[in-house]
Coordinates of C-alpha atoms and ligand atoms in Angstrom, one line a residue:
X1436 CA -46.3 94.5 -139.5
X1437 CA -47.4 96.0 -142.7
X1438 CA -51.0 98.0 -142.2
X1439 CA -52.5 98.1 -145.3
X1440 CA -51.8 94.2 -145.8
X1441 CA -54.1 93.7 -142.7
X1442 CA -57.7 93.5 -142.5
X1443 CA -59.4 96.6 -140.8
X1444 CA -60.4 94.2 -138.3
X1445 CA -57.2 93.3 -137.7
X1446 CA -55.5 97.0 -138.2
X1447 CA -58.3 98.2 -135.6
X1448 CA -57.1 95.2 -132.9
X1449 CA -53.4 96.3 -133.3
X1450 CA -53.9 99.7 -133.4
X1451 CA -56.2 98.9 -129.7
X1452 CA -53.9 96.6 -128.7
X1453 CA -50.3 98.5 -129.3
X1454 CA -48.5 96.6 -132.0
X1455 CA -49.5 99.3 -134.1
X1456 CA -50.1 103.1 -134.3
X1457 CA -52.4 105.3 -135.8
X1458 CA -49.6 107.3 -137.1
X1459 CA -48.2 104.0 -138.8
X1460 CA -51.3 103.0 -140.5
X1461 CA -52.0 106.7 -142.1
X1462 CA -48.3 107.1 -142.7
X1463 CA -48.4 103.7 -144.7
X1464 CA -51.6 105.1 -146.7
X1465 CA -50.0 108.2 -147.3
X1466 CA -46.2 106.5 -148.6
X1467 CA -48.6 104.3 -150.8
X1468 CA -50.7 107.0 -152.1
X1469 CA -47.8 109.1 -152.7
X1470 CA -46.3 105.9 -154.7
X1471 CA -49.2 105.1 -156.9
X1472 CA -51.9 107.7 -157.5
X1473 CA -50.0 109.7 -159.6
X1474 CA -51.1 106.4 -161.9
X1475 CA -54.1 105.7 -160.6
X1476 CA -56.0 109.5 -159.9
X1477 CA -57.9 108.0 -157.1
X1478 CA -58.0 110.5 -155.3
X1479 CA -59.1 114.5 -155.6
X1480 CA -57.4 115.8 -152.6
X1481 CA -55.0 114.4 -149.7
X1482 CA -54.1 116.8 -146.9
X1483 CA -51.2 114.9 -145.2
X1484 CA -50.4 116.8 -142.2
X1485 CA -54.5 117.1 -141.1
X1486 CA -54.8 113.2 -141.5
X1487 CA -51.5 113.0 -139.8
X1488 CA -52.5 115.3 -137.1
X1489 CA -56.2 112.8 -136.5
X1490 CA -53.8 110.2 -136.2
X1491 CA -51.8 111.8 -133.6
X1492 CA -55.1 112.4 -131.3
X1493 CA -55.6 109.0 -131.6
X1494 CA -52.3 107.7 -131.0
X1495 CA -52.3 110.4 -127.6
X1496 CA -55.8 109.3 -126.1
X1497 CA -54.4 105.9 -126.3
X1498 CA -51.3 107.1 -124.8
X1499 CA -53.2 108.5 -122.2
X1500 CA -55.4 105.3 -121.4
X1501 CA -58.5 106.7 -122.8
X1502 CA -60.9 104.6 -124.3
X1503 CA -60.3 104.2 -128.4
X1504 CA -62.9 104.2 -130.9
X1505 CA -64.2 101.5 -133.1
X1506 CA -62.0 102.5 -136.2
X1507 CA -58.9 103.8 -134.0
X1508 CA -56.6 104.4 -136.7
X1509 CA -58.1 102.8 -139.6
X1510 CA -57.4 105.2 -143.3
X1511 CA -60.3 105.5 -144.8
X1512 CA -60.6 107.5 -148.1
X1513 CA -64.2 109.2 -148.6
X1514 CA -66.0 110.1 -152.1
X1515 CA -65.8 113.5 -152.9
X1516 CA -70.0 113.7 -152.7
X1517 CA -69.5 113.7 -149.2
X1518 CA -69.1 117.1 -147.2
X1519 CA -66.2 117.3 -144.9
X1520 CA -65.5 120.6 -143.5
X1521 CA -61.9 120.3 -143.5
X1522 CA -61.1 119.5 -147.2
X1523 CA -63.0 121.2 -150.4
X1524 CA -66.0 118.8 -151.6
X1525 CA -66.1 119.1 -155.2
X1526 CA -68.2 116.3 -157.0
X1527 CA -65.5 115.7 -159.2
X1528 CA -67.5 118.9 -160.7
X1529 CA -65.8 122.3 -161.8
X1530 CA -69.3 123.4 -160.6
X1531 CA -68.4 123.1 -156.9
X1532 CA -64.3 123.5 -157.3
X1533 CA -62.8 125.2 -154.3
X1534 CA -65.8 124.4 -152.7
X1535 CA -65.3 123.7 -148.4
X1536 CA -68.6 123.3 -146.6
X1537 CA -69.0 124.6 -143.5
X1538 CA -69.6 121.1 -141.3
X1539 CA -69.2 117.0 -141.8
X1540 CA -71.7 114.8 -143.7
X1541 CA -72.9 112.2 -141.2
X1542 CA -71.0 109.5 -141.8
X1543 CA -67.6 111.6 -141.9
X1544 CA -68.8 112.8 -138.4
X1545 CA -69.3 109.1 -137.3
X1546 CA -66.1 107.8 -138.7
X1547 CA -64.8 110.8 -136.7
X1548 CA -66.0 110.0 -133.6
X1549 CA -65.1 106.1 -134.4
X1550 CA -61.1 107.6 -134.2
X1551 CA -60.7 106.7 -137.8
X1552 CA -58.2 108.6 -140.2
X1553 CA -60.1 110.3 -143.2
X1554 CA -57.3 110.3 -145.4
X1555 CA -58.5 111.8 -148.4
X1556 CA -61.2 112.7 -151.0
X1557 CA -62.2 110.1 -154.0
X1558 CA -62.4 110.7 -157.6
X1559 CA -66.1 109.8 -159.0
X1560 CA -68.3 110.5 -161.8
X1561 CA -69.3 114.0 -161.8
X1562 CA -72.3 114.3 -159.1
X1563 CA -72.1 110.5 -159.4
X1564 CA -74.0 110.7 -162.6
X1565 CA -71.9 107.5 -164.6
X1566 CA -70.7 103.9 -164.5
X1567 CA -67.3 104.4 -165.2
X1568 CA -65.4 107.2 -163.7
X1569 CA -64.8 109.4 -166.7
X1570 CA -67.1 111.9 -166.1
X1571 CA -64.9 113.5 -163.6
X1572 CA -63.8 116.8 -164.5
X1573 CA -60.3 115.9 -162.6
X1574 CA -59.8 112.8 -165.1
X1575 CA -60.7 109.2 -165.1
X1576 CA -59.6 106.7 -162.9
X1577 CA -57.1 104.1 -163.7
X1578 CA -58.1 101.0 -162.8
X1579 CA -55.3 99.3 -160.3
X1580 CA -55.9 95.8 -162.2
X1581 CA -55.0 97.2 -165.7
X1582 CA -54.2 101.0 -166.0
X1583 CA -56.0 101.1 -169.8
X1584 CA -59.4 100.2 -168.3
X1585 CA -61.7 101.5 -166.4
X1586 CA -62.8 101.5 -162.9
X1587 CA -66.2 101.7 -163.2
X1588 CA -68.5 104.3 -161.1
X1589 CA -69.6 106.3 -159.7
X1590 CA -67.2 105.5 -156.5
X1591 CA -64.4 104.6 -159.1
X1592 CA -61.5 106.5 -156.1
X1593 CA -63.4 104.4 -153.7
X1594 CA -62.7 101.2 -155.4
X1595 CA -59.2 101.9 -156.6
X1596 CA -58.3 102.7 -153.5
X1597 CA -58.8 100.0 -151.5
X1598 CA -58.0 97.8 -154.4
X1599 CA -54.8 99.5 -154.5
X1600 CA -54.8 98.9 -150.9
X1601 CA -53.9 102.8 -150.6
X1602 CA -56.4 102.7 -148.0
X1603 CA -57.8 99.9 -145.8
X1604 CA -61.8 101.1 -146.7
X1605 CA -63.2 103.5 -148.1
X1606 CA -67.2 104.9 -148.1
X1607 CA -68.8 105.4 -151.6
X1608 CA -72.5 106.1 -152.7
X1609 CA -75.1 103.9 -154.7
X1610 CA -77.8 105.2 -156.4
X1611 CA -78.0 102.8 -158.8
X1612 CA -75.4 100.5 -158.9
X1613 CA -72.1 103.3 -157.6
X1614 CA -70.9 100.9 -154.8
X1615 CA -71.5 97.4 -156.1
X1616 CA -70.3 98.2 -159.5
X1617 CA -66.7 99.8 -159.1
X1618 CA -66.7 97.1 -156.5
X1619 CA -66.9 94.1 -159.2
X1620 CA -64.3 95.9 -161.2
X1621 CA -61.9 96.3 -159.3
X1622 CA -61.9 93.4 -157.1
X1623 CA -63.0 94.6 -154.2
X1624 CA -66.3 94.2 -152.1
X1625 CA -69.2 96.8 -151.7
X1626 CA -72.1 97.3 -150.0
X1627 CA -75.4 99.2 -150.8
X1628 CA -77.2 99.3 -147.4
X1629 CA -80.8 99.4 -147.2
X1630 CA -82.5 102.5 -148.2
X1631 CA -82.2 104.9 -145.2
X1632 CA -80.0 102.6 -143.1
X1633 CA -77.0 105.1 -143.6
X1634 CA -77.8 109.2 -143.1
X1635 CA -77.7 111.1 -146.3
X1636 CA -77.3 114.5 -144.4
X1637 CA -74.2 116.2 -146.0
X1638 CA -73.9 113.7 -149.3
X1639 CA -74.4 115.5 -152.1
X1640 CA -78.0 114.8 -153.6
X1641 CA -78.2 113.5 -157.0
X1642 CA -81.2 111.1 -157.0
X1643 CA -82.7 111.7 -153.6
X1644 CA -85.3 108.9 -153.6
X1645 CA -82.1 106.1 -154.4
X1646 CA -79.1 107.6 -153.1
X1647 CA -77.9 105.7 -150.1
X1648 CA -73.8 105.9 -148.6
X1649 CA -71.9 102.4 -148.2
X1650 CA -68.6 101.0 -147.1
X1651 CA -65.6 99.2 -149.5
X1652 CA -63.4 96.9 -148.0
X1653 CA -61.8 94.0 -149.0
X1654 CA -64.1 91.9 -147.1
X1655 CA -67.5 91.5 -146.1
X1656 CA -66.7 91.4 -142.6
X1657 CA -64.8 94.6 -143.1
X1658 CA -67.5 96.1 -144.7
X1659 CA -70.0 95.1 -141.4
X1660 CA -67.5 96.5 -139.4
X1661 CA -67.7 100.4 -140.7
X1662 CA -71.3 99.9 -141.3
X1663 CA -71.7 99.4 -137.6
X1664 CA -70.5 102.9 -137.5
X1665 CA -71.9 104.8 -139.8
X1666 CA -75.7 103.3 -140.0
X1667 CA -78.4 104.7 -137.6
X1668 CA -81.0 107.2 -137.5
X1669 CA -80.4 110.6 -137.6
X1670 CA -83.0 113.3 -137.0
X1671 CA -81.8 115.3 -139.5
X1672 CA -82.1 113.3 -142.3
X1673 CA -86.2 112.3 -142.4
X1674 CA -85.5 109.5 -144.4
X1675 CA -82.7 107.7 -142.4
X1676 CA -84.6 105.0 -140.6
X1677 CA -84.9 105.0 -137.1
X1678 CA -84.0 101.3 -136.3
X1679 CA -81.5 99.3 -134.2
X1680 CA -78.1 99.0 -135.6
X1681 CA -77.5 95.5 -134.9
X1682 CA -73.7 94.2 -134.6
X1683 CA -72.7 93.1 -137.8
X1684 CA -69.7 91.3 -137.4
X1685 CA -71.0 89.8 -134.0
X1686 CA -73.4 88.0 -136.9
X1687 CA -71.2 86.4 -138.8
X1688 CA -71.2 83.3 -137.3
X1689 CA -74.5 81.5 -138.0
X1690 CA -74.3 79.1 -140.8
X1691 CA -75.6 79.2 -143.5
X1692 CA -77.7 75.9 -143.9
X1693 CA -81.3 76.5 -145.0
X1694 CA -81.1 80.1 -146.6
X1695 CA -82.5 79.8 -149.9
X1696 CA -80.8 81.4 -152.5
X1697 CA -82.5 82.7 -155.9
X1698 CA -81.4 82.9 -159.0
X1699 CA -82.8 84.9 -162.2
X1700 CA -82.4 82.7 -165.1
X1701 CA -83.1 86.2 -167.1
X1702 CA -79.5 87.2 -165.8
X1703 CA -77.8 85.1 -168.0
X1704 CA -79.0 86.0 -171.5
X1705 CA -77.9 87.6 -174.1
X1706 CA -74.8 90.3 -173.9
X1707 CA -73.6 88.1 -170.7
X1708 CA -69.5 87.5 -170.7
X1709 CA -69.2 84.4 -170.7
X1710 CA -66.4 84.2 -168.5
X1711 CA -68.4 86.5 -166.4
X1712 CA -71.3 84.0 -166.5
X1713 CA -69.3 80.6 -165.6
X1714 CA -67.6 82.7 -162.4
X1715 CA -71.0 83.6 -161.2
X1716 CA -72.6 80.0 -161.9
X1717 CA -69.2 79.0 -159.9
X1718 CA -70.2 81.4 -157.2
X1719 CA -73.6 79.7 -156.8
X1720 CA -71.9 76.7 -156.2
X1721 CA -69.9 78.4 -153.7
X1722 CA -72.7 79.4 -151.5
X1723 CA -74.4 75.4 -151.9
X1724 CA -71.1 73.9 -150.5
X1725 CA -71.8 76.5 -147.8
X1726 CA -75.3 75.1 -146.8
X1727 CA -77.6 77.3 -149.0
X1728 CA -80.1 76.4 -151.7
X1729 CA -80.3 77.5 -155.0
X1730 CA -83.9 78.0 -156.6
X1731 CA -84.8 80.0 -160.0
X1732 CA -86.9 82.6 -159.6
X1733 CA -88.4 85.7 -161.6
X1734 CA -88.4 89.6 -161.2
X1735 CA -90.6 90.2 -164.6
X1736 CA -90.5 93.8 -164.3
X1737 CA -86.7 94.0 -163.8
X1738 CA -86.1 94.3 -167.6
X1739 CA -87.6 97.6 -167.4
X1740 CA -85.4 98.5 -164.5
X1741 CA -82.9 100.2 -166.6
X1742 CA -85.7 102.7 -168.6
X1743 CA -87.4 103.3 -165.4
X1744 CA -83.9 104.5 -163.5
X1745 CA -83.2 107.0 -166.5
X1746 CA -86.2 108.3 -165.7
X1747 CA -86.3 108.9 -162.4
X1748 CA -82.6 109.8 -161.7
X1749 CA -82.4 112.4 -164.1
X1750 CA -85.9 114.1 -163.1
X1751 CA -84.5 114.1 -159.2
X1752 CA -81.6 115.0 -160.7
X1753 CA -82.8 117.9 -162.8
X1754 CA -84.5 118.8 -159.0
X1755 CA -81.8 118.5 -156.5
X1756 CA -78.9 120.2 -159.2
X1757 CA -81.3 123.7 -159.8
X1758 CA -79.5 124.9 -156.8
X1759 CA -76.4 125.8 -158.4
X1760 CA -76.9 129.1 -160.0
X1761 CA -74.0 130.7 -159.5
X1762 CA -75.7 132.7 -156.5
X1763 CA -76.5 130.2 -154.4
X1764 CA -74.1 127.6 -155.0
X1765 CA -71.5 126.9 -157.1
X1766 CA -69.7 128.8 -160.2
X1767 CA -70.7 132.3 -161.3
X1768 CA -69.3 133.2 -164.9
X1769 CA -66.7 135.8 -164.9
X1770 CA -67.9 137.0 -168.3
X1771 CA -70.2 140.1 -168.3
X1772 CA -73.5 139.4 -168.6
X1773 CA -75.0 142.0 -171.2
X1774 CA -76.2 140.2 -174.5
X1775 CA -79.7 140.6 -176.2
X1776 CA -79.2 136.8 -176.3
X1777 CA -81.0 136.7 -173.0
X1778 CA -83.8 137.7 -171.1
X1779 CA -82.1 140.0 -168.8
X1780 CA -78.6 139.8 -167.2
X1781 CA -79.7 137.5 -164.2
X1782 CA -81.0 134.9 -166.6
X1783 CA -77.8 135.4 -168.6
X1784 CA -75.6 134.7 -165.6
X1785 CA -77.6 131.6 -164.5
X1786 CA -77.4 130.0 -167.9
X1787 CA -73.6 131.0 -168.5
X1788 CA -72.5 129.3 -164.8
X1789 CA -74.5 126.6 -165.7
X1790 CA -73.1 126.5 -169.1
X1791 CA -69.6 126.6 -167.6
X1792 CA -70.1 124.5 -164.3
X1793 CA -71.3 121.8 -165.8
X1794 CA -70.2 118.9 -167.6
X1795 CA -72.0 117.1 -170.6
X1796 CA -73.1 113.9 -168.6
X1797 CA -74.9 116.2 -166.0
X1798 CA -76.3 119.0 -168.3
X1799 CA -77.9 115.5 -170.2
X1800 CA -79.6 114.4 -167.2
X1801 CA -80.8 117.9 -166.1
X1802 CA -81.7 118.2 -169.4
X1803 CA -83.8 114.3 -169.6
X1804 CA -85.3 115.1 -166.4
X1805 CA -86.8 118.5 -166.9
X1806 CA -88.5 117.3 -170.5
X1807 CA -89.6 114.0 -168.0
X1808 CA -91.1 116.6 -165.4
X1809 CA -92.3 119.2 -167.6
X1810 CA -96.1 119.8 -168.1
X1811 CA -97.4 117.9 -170.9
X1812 CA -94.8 114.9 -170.2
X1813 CA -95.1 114.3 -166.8
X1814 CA -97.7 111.7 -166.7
X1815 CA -96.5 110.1 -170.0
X1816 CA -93.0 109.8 -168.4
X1817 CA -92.2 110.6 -164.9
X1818 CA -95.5 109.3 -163.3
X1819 CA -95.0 106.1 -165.5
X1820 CA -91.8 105.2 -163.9
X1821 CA -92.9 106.0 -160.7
X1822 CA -95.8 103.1 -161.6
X1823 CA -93.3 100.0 -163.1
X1824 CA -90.8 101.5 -159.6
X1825 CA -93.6 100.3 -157.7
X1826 CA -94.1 96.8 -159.8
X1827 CA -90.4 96.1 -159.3
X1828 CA -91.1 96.9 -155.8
X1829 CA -93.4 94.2 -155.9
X1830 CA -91.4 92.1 -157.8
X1831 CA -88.9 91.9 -155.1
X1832 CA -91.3 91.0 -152.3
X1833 CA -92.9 88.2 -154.4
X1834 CA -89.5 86.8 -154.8
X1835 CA -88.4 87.5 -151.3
X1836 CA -91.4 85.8 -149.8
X1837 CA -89.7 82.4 -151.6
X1838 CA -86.0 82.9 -151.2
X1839 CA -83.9 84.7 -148.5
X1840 CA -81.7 86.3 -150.7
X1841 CA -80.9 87.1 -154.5
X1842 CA -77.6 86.0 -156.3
X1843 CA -75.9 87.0 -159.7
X1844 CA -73.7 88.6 -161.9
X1845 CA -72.9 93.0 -160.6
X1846 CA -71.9 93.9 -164.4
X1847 CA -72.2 92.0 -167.7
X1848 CA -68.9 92.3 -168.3
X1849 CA -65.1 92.9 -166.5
X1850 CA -63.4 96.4 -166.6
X1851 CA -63.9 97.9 -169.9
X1852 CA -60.9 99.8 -171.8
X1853 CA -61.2 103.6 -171.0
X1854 CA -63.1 105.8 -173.8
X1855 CA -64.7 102.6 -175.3
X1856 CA -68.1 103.7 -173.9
X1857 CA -67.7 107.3 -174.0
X1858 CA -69.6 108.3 -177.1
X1859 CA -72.4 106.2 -176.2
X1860 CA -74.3 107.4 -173.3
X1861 CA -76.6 104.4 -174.1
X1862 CA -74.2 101.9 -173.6
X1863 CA -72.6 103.6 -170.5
X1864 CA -76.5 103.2 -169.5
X1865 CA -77.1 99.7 -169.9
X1866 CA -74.2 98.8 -167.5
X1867 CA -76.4 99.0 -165.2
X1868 CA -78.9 96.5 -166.0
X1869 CA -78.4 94.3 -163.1
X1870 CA -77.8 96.8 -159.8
X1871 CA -80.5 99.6 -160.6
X1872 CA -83.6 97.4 -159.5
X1873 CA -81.9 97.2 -155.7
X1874 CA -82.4 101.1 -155.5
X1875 CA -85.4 101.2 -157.2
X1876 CA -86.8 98.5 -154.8
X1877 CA -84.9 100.2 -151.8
X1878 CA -83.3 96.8 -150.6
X1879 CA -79.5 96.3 -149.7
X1880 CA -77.2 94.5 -151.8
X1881 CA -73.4 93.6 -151.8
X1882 CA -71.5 92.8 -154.6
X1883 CA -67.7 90.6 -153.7
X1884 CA -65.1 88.8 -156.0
X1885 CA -65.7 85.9 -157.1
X1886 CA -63.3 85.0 -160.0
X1887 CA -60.8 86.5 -162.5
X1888 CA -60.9 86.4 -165.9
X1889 CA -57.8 84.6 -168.1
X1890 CA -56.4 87.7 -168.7
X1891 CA -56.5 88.4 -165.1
X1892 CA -59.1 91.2 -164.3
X1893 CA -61.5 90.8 -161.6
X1894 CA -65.1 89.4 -162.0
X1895 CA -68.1 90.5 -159.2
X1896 CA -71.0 88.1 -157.8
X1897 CA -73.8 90.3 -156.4
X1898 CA -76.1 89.2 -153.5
X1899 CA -79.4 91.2 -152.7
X1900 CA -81.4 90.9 -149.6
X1901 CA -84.8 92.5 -148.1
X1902 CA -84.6 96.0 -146.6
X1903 CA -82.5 95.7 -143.5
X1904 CA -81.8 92.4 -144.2
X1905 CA -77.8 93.3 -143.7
X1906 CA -77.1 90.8 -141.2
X1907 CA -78.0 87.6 -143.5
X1908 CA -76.3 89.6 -146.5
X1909 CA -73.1 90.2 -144.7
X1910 CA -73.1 86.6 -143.3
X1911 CA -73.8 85.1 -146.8
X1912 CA -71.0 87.1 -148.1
X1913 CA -68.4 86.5 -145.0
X1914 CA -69.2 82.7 -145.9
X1915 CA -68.5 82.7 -149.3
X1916 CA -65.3 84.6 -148.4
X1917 CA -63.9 81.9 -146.0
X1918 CA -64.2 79.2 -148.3
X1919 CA -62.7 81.0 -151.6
X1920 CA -59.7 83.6 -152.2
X1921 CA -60.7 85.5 -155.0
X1922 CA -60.4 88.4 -152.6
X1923 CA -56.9 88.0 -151.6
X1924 CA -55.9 88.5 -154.7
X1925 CA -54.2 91.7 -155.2
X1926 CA -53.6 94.0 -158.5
X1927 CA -49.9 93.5 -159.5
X1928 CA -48.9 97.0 -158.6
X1929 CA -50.3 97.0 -155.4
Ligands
LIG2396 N1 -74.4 104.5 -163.4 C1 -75.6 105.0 -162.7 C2 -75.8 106.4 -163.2 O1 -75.0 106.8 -164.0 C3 -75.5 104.9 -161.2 C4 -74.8 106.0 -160.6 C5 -74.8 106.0 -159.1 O2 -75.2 105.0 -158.5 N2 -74.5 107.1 -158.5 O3 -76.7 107.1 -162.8

């Protein structure tokens, strides 16, 4: 039996049931890993003998008839924005290189306690600010489907790697499109749980109002599975929602006759592919043969969903990222700090670790958000945004009180050659036209295969559903994955 051809509900059964061992399943990761990241710079770091030595504890309590986990055995490879006190936690930043916090984000602690196998740390966007993966300051990554293109980001290790089926899931973060976008481009599915459903407490803030942790799997039903897991309150994080974590993949089941299905007609204008467009029409017919109904509908503010994120991210942003001063987090220069230049040597060494730490992408959002939050600006810009967040808000509750859930295309286009966007932060920007307005709203959305393009790269569908709404999402999802393929498919090298 192969492990990483298996589902993780299936790798999780034979792992419970014998026919496998932990120890197989993370020494199967790590062969493949070993095989193909050199190519593919998933991941950031891979410490083989401590995920080797987690499998073994879970192999030995089953040796020992103690009850397993929920993940027993599964390899899962975590984004390197969450802390895990066994393996640096970088943010693909040179800010926080060599960096090992001193205790386990949440969700690394639940997949713990679950028995599963962290087998590594993903390559992203640096601090998750990007849509493509090359803001890293470890390199881009290569996207498994075609190694010239891009994988999309933030969570562009996440992606590759279970696309690359180097691990079976994987856990990524979405603040305004991170999950569901790598997702779409590389074939894979992703999920961006309600906001608060999954604990923040030990992910890396970026945009702390949007910023919500999700699984990638190669299924919906996968995706349910670690979700069960990893959602839940926690009274450490004050905005993780104290609500029942129902069983997702015990909800799988219901069909899916009578759930109305919207559709944005203002999703398929201008700057659409158009083999990207006919896919996602395709995937609308999809969810009718499944029982669901189609129905157009508007979100009128969404258009300014894109100008209202740049606002808001960066000014969190500029917040959340004034903690690394050299002092109390992150870089300190080396060089000595005695030019006129400044206003004292203090000042000096914040602004030359900063200088240093950082790279461009990040120092333009600190820099966007503090002219957004400054004095002067603040009601022009950053109260403004806060105004339309609350119209899209309101946009999504009209629509949801006429449809169950909301269907369309994740990105505009398929993976993009690497460096074609890279001069034009504006560009990079508007790749995120269609998943920003989820966060901003604070609803969950998923985003799954649903076609390929002739020259074989992979093409998303995106389905969005009311805060907590998960169950009916996942369902939707598991559904339109029983009756198609699309996510079978699997990149050439892989
Ligand atoms: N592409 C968006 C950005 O650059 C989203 C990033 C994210 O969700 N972390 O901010």
């Amino acid at each position: 039996m192969q492990p990483l051809e298996l589902s993780a509900i299936d790798l999780v059964a034979a792992v419970a049931n014998g026919d496998l061992t932990a120890v197989e399943c993370t020494q199967a990761a790590l062969d493949r890993i070993a095989a193909l990241d050199p190519g593919t710079n998933a991941f950031l770091h891979v410490d083989q003998a401590s995920a080797l030595a987690a499998a073994e504890a879970v192999d030995a309590k089953r040796a020992a008839g103690k009850p397993l986990g929920p993940l027993a055995g599964l390899p899962v490879g975590v984004k390197d924005a969450l802390c895990t006190r066994d393996m640096p936690t970088t943010c693909a930043s040179k800010m926080l290189e060599g960096y090992q916090p001193p205790y386990d984000a949440d969700t690394v602690a639940r997949l713990r306690a679950a028995d599963a196998v962290i087998i590594g740390k993903t390559n992203m966007d640096e601090f998750a600010m990007g849509a493509s993966n090359e803001n890293s300051a470890f390199g881009p990554v290569r996207n498994p489907w075609d190694a010239t293109r891009a994988t999309g980001g933030s969570s562009g290790g996440s992606a590759a790697c279970v696309a690359a089926s180097m691990s079976t899931v994987s856990i990524g973060s979405d603040t305004g499109g991170s999950i569901r976008q790598p997702a779409g481009l590389c074939g894979v599915t992703g999920l961006k749980p309600t906001y608060g459903r999954v604990s923040r407490r030990g992910l890396v803030a970026f945009a702390s109002s949007l910023d919500q942790i999700g699984p990638m799997a190669h299924s919906a039903a996968d995706c349910g599975l670690v979700l069960e897991t990893i959602a839940g309150h926690d009274p450490l994080d004050s905005t993780s929602l104290d609500e029942m974590v129902p069983s997702y993949t015990q909800m799988l089941e219901e069909p899916l006759a009578g759930i109305r299905i919207g559709r944005v007609p203002a999703h398929f204008g201008e700057g659409l592919d158009p083999e990207v467009a006919a896919a996602v029409e395709e995937g609308f017919r999809v969810l009718e043969a499944a029982g669901a109904t189609i129905h157009d509908i508007d979100l009128p503010h969404a258009k300014y969903g894109v100008a209202t994120y740049y606002l808001i991210a960066p000014s969190e942003a500029s917040s959340n990222l004034a903690r690394y001063d050299g002092v109390h987090y992150g870089h300190r220069t080396s060089e000595p700090c005695r030019s006129d230049a400044f206003d004292s040597p203090l000042v000096e060494m914040y602004c030359r670790s900063r200088a240093e730490g950082f790279g461009p992408e990040v120092k333009r959002r600190i820099m966007l958000g503090t002219y957004a939050l400054s004095a002067g600006y603040y009601d022009a810009y950053y109260k403004r945004a806060l105004q339309v967040r609350r119209l899209i808000r309101q946009d999504y509750l009209d629509a949801f009180a006429k449809v169950d859930l909301i269907g369309g295309p994740v990105s505009a286009t398929p993976a993009f050659p690497l460096g074609e966007k890279t001069d034009d932060p504006l560009a990079m920007y508007l790749l995120d036209l269609y998943t920003v307005t989820t966060n901003l709203a604070g609803v969950c959305g998923i985003s799954f295969p649903c076609g390929f393009t002739g020259s074989g790269l992979p093409i998303g569908y995106q389905l969005q559903a009311p805060a907590l709404a998960e169950p009916l999402l996942l369902r939707a999802a598991d559904r339109f994955q029983r009756l198609t393929e699309w996510h079978r498919r699997r990149p050439p090298s892989a």
